[in-house]
CSV table of C-alpha atoms and ligand atoms in Angstrom, one decimal:
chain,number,residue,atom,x,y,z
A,1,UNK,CA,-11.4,-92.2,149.7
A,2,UNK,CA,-11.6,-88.5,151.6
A,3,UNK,CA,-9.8,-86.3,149.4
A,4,UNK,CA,-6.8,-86.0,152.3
A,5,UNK,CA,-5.5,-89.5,151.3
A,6,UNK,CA,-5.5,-87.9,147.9
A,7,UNK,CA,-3.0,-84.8,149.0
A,8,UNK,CA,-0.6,-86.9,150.0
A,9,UNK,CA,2.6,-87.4,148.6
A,10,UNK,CA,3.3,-90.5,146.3
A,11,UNK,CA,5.0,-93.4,147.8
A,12,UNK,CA,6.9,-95.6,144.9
A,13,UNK,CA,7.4,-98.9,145.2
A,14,UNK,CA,11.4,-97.9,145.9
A,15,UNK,CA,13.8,-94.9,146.0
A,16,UNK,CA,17.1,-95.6,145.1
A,17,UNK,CA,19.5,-94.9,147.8
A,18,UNK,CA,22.4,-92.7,147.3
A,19,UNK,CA,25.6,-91.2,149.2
A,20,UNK,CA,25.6,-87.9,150.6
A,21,UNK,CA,26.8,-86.0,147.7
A,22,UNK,CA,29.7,-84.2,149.2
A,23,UNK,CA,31.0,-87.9,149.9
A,24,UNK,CA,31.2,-88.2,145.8
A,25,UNK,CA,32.2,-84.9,144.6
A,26,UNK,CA,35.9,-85.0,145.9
A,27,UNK,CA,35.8,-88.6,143.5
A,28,UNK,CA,34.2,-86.9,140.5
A,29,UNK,CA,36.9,-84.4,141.1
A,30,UNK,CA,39.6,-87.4,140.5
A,31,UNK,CA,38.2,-88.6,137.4
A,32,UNK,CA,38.2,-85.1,136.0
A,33,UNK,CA,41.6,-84.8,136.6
A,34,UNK,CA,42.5,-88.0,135.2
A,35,UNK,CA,40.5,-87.9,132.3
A,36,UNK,CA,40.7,-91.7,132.2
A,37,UNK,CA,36.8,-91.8,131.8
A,38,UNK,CA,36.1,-95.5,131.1
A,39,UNK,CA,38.5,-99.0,129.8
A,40,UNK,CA,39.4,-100.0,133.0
A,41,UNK,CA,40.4,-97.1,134.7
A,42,UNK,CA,41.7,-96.9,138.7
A,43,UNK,CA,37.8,-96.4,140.2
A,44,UNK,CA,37.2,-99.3,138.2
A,45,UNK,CA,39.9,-101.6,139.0
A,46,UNK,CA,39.2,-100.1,143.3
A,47,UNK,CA,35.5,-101.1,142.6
A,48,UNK,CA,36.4,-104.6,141.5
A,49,UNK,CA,38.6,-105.6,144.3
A,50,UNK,CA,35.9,-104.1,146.8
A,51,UNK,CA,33.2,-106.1,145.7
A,52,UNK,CA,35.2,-109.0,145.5
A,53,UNK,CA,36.0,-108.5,149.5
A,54,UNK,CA,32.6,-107.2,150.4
A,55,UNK,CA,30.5,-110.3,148.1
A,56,UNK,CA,33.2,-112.7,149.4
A,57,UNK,CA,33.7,-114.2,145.8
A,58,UNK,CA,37.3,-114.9,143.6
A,59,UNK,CA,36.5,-112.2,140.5
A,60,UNK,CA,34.2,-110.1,139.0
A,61,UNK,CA,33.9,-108.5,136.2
A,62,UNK,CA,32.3,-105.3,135.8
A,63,UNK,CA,29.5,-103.9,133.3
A,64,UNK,CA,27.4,-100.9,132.2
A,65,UNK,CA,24.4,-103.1,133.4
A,66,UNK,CA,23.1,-106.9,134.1
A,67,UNK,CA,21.4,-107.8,130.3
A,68,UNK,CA,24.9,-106.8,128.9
A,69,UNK,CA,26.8,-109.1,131.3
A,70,UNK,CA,23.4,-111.6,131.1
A,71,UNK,CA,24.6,-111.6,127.1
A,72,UNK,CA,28.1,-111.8,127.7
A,73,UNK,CA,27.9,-114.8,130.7
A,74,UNK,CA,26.3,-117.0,127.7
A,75,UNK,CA,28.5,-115.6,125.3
A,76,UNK,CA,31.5,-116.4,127.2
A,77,UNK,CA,30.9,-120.2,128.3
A,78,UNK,CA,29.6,-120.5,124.2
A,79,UNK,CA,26.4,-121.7,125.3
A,80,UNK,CA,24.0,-122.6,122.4
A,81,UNK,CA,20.8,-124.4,121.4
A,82,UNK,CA,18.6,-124.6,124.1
A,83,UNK,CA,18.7,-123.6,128.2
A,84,UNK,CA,16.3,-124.1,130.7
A,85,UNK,CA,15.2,-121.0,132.2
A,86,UNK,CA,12.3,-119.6,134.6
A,87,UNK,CA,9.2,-117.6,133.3
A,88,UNK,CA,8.9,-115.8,136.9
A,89,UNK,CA,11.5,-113.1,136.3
A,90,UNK,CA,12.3,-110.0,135.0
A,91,UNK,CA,12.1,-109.7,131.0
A,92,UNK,CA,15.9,-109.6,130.5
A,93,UNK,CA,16.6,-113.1,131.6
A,94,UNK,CA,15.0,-114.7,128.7
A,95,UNK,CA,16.1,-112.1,126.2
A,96,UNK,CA,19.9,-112.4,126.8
A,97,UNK,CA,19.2,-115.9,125.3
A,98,UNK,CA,17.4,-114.7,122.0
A,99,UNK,CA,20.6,-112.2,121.9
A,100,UNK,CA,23.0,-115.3,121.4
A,101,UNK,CA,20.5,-117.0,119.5
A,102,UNK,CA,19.6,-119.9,122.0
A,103,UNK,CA,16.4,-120.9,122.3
A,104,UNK,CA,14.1,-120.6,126.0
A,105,UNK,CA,12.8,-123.7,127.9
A,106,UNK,CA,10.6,-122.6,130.3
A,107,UNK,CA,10.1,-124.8,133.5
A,108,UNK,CA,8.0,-123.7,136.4
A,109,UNK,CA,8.9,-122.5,139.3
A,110,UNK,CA,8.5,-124.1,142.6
A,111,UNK,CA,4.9,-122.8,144.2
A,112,UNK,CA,6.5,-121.1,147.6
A,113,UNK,CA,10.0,-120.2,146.4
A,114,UNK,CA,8.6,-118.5,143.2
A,115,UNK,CA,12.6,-120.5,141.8
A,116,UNK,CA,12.9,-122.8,139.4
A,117,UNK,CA,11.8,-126.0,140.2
A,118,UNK,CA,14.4,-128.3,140.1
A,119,UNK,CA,11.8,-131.6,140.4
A,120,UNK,CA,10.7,-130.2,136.9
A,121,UNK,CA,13.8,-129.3,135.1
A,122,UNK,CA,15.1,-133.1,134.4
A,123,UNK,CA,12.1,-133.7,132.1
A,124,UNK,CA,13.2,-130.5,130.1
A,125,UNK,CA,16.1,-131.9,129.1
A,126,UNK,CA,17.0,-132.9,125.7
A,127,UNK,CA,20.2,-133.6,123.3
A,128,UNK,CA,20.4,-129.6,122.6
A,129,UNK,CA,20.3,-128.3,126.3
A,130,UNK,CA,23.3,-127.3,127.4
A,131,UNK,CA,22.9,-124.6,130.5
A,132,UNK,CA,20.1,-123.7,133.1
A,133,UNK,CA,19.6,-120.2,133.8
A,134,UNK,CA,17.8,-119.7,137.0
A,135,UNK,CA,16.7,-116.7,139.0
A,136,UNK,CA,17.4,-115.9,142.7
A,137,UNK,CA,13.6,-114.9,142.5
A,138,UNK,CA,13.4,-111.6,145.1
A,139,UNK,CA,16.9,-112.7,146.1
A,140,UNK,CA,15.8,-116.1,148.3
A,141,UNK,CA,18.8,-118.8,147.1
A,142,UNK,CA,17.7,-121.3,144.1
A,143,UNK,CA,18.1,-124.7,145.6
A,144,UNK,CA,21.8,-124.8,144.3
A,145,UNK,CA,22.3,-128.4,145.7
A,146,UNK,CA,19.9,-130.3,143.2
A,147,UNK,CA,20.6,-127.6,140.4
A,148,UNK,CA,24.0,-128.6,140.9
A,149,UNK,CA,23.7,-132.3,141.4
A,150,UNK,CA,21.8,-131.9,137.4
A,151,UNK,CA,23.9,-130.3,135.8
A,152,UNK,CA,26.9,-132.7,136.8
A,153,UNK,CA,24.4,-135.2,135.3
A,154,UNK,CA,23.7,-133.9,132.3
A,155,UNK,CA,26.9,-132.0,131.8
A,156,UNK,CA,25.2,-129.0,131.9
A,157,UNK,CA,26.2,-125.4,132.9
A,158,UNK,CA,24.8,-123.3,135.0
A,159,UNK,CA,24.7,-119.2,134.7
A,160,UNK,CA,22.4,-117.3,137.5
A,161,UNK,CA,20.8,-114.5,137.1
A,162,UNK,CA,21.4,-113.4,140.3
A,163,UNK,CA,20.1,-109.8,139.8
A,164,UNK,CA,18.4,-109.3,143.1
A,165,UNK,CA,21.1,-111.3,145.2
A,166,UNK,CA,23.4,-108.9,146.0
A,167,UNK,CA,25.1,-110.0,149.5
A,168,UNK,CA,22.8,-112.8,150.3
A,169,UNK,CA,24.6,-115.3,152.1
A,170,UNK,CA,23.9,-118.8,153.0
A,171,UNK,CA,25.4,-120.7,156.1
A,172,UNK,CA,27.6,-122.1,153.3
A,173,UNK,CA,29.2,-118.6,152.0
A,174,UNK,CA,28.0,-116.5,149.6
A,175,UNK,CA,25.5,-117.3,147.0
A,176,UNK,CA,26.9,-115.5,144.1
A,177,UNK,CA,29.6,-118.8,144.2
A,178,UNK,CA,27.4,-121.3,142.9
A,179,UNK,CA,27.2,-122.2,139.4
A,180,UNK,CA,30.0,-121.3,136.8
A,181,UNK,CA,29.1,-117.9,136.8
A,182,UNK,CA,26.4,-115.2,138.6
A,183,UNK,CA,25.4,-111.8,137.2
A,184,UNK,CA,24.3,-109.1,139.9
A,185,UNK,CA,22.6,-106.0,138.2
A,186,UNK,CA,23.2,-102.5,140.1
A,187,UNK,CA,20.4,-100.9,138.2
A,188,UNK,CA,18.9,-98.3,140.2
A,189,UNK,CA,16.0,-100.0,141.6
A,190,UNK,CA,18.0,-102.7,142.9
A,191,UNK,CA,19.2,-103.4,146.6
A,192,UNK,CA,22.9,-102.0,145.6
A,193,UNK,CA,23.3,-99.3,142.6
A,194,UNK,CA,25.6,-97.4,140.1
A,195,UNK,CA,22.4,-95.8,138.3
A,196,UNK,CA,23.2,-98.3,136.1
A,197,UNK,CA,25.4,-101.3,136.1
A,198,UNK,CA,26.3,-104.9,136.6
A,199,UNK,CA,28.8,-107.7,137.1
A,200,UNK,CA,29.6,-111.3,135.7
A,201,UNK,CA,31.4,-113.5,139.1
A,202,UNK,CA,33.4,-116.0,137.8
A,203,UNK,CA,35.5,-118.3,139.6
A,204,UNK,CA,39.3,-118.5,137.8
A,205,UNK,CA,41.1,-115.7,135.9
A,206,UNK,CA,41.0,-117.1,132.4
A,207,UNK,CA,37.5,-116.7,132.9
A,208,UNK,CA,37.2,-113.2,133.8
A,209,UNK,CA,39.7,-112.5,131.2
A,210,UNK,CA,38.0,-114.1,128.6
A,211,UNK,CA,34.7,-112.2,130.1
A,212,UNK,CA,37.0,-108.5,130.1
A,213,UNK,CA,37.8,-109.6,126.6
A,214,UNK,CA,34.2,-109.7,125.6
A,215,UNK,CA,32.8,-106.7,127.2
A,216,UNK,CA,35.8,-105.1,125.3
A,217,UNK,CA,34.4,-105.5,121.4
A,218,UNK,CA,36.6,-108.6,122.0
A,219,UNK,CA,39.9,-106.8,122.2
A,220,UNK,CA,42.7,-108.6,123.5
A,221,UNK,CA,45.7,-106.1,122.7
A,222,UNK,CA,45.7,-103.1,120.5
A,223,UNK,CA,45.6,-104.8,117.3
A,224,UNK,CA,44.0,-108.1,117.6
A,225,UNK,CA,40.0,-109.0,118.2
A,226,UNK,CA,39.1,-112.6,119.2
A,227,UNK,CA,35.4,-112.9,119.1
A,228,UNK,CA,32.4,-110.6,118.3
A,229,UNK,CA,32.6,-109.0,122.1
A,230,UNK,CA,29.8,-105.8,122.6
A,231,UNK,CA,30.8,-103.1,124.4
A,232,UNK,CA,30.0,-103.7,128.2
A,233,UNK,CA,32.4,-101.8,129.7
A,234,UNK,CA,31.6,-99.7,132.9
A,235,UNK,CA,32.5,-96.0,133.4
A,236,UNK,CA,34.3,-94.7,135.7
A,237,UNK,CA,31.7,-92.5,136.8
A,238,UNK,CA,29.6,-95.1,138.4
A,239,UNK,CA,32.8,-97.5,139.1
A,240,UNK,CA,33.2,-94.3,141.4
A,241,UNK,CA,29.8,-94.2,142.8
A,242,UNK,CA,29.9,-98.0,143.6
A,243,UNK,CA,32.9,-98.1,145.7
A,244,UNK,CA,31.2,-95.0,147.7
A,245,UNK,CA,27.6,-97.0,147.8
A,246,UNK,CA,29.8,-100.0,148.9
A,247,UNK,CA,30.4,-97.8,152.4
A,248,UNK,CA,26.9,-97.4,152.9
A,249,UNK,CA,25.0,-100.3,152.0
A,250,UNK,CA,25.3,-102.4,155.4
A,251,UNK,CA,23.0,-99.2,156.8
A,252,UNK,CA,21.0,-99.2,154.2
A,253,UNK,CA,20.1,-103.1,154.7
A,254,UNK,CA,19.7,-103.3,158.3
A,255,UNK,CA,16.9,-100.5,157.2
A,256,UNK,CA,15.3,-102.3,154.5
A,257,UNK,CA,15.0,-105.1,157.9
A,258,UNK,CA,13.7,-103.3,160.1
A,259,UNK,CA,11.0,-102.2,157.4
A,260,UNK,CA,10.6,-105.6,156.3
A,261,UNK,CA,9.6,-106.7,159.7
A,262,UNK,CA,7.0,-104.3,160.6
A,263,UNK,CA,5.5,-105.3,157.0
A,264,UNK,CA,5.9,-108.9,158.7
A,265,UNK,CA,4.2,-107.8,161.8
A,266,UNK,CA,1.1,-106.0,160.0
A,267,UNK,CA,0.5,-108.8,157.6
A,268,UNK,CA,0.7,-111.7,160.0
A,269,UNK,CA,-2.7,-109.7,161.4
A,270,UNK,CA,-4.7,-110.0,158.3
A,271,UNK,CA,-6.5,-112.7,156.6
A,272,UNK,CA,-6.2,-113.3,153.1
A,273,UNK,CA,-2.3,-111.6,152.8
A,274,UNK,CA,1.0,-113.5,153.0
A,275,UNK,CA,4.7,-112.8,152.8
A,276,UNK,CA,6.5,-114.5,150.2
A,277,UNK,CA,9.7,-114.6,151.8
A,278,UNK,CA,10.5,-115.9,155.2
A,279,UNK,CA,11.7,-113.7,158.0
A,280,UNK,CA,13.5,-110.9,157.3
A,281,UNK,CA,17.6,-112.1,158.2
A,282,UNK,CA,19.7,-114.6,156.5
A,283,UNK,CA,19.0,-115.8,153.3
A,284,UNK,CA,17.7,-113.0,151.4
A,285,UNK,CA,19.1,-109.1,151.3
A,286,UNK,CA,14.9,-107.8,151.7
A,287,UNK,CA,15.0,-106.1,148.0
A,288,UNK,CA,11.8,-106.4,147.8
A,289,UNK,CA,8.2,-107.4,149.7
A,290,UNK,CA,6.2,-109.6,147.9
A,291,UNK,CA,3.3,-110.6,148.8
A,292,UNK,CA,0.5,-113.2,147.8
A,293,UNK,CA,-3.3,-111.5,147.9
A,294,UNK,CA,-5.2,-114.9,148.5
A,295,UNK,CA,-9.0,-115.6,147.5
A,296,UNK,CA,-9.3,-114.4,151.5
A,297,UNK,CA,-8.9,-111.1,151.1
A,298,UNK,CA,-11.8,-108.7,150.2
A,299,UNK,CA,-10.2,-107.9,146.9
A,300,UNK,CA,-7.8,-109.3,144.3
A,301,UNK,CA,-5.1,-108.7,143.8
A,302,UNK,CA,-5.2,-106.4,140.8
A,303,UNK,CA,-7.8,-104.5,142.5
A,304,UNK,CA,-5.7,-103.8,145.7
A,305,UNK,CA,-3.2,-102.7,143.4
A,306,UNK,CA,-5.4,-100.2,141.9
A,307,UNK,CA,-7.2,-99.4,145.6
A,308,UNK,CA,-3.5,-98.3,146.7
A,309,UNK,CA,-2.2,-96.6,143.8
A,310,UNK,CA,-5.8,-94.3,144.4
A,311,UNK,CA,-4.3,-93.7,147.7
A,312,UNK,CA,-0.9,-92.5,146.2
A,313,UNK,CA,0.9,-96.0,147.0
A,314,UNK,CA,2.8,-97.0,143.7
A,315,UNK,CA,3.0,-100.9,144.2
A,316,UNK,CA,4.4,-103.3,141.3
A,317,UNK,CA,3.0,-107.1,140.0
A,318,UNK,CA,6.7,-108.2,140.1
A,319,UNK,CA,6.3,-110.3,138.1
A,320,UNK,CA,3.4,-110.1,136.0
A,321,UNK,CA,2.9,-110.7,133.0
A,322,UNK,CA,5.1,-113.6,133.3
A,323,UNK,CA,7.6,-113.8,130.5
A,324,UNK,CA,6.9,-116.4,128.2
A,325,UNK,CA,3.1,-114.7,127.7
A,326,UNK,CA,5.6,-111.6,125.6
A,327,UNK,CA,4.4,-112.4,122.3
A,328,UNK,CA,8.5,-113.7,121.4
A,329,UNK,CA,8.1,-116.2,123.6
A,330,UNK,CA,4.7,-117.2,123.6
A,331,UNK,CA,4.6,-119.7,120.8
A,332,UNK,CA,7.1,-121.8,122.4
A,333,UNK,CA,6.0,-125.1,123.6
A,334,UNK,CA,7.2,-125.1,127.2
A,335,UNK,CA,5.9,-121.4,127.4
A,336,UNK,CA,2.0,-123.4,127.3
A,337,UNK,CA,0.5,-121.9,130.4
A,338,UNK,CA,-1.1,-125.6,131.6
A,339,UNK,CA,2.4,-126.1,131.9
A,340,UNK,CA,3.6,-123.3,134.0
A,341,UNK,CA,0.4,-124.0,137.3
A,342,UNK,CA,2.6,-122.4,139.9
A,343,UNK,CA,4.3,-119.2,137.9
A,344,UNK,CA,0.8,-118.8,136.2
A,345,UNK,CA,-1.1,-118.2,139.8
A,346,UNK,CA,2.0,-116.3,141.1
A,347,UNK,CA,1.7,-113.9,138.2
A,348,UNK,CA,-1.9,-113.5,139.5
A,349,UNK,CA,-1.5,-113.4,143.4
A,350,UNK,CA,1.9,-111.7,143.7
A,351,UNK,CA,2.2,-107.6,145.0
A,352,UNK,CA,5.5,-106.0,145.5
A,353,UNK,CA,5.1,-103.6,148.4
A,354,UNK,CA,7.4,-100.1,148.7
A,355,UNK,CA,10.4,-101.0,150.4
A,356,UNK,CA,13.2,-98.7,150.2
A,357,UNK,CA,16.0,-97.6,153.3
A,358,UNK,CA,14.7,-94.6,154.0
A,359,UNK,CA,10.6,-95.5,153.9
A,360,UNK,CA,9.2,-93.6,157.0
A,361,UNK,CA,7.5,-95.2,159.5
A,362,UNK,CA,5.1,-92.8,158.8
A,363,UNK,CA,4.9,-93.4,154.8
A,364,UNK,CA,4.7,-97.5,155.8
A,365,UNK,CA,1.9,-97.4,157.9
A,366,UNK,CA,0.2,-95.6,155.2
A,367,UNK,CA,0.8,-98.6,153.2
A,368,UNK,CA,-0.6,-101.0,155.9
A,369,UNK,CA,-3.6,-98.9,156.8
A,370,UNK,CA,-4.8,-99.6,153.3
A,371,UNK,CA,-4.0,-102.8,153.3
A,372,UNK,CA,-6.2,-103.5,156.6
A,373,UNK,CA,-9.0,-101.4,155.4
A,374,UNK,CA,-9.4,-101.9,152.1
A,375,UNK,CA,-12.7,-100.8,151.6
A,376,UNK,CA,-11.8,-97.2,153.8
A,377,UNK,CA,-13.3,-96.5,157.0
B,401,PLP,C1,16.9,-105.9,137.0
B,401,PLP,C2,17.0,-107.3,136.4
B,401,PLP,C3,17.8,-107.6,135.3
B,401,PLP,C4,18.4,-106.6,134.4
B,401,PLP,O1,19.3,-105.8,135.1
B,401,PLP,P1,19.8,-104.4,134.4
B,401,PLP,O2,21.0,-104.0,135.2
B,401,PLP,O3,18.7,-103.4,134.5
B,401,PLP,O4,20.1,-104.7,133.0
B,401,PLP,C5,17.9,-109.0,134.9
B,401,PLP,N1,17.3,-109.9,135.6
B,401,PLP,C6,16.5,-109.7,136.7
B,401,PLP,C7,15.9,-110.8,137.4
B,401,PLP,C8,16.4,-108.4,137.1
B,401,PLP,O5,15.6,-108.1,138.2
């Protein structure tokens, strides 16, 4: 650990990408002179009908970020009691249920795809279910056949979080048209930001207006208020940022491929490390690099993360600890961890690596140096 690793500068596990700024002042520039700030205003409405033509999907709805439309989705179909959700995931999944009062039932995920495990979910059902909510885990498509093929059992709805799926596309369209309704989040570490934001995809118009409704305190004209609705509502400021991100973005993922394969390339060379997510292409937008450190490797997995963050390399456990171990969850039943074998060891093995568009070559092979020599030279 020579003490010129040490002077280097930081690499984070992501760098948001953004426009040139010149590209966004002449838009700031409009909303100032409109002074129509938020409430649906022209940026917002532009930004809608983009992403509707760019994700290939009938209507969104936009928000001020994902766990507000995550609130709203449930909110808006009136789901209640209890859903079957994954543990592997991001906090906010299971906490937009507590926020409409419905009660988690964890199932685990499937052992390579790190998604819900739709073998399992059957035997979670019982008279109060009445959704799933799975997770596009690293944006790789849930197996949306047999989720489907349950719910039309069981009558059951089905919401995604698909947070991470931003543009993935399967030979069938895109992904985001499964289910009744998808929520994207546009957070800033995510593939596709606003800073911060979101979006509910729904399939008809008396949905999304039901869903505009809702993100609206439940306004439906000036003087009358249908439901307890929150306010979700995006601003224009980062309506107007999305619609300029929206020109970039097909750059900015052919970079996160190319990236994404030379990880590929490296890792294939050393024992003991493998890629989560098949080759870099179709079927996932490369938002993130997970890998699985394996009893193969010199170290474990928490101690490679610590070996690279000494060398300046600012990894994540994405996702560690696994949700229903948060001490609101951990009491129910299904959150048992003899009942959750393949999230468990995930939560264990799993190490995000930096991936972000404009990750130098130079920066990544830092990254994969450290990873082939572990123990230094
Ligand atoms: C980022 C994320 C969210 C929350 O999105 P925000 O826009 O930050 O509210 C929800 N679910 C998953 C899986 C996420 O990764």
């Amino acid at each position: 650990m020579g003490s010129s690793e040490d002077s280097q500068p930081p690499i984070y596990v992501t760098r948001p990408q953004l426009p040139p700024l010149a590209e966004f002042l002449p838009m700031l520039e409009e909303v100032w002179n409109s002074r129509h700030l938020t409430n649906g205003g022209p940026f917002h409405v532009r930004f809608e009908q983009a992403l509707c033509e760019y994700l290939d999907v009938p209507h969104i709805c936009l928000f001020a970020n994902a766990t507000l439309a995550l609130v709203t989705a449930l909110q808006a179909l009136r789901i209640t009691g209890e859903v079957i959700t994954t543990p592997y995931s991001f906090v906010a999944t299971s906490h937009a249920l507590l926020w409409n009062g419905i009660k988690p039932v964890f199932v685990d995920v499937d052992g390579r795809t790190m998604n819900l495990d739709p073998e399992r979910i059957e035997a979670a059902i019982t008279p109060q279910t009445t959704a799933i909510m799975p997770v596009h885990c690293y944006g790789q498509p849930c197996d949306v056949a047999a989720i489907e093929r349950i719910a039309d059992t069981y009558n059951l709805r089905v919401i995604y979080d698909a947070a991470h799926a931003f543009g993935v596309r399967t030979p069938a369209g895109s992904i985001l048209n499964h289910g009744d309704l998808s929520v994207i989040s546009f957070h800033a570490t995510k593939v596709f930001n606003t800073f911060e934001g979101g979006a509910i995809v729904c399939k008809d118009l008396k949905t999304k207006q039901r869903i505009d409704h809702l993100k609206n305190f439940g306004f439906v004209d000036e003087v009358t208020v249908v439901a307890p609705g929150i306010n979700g509502k995006m601003s224009e400021f980062n309506a107007a940022l999305g619609l300029l991100q929206l020109q970039h973005v097909g750059s900015a993922l052919a970079a996160r491929q190319r990236i994404a394969q030379r990880y590929l390339a490296a890792i294939a060379e050393v024992e003991g490390l493998s890629p989560v997510l098949p080759e870099a292409g179709e079927g996932h937008n490369n938002g993130y690099f997970p890998i699985r450190v394996l009893p193969a490797y010199p170290l474990s997995r928490d101690a490679l993360y610590e070996r690279l963050g000494q060398a300046g390399i600012h990894t994540r456990r994405y996702f560690y600890p696994l949700i229903s171990s948060f001490p609101m969850y951990r009491g129910l039943p299904s959150a048992a961890p003899a009942l959750l074998p393949h999230a468990e060891l995930a939560a264990q093995q799993v190490l995000c690596l930096p991936i972000y568009p404009d990750l130098s070559e130079a920066d990544q092979l830092r990254v994969i140096e450290v990873l082939r020599q572990p123990a230094g030279e």
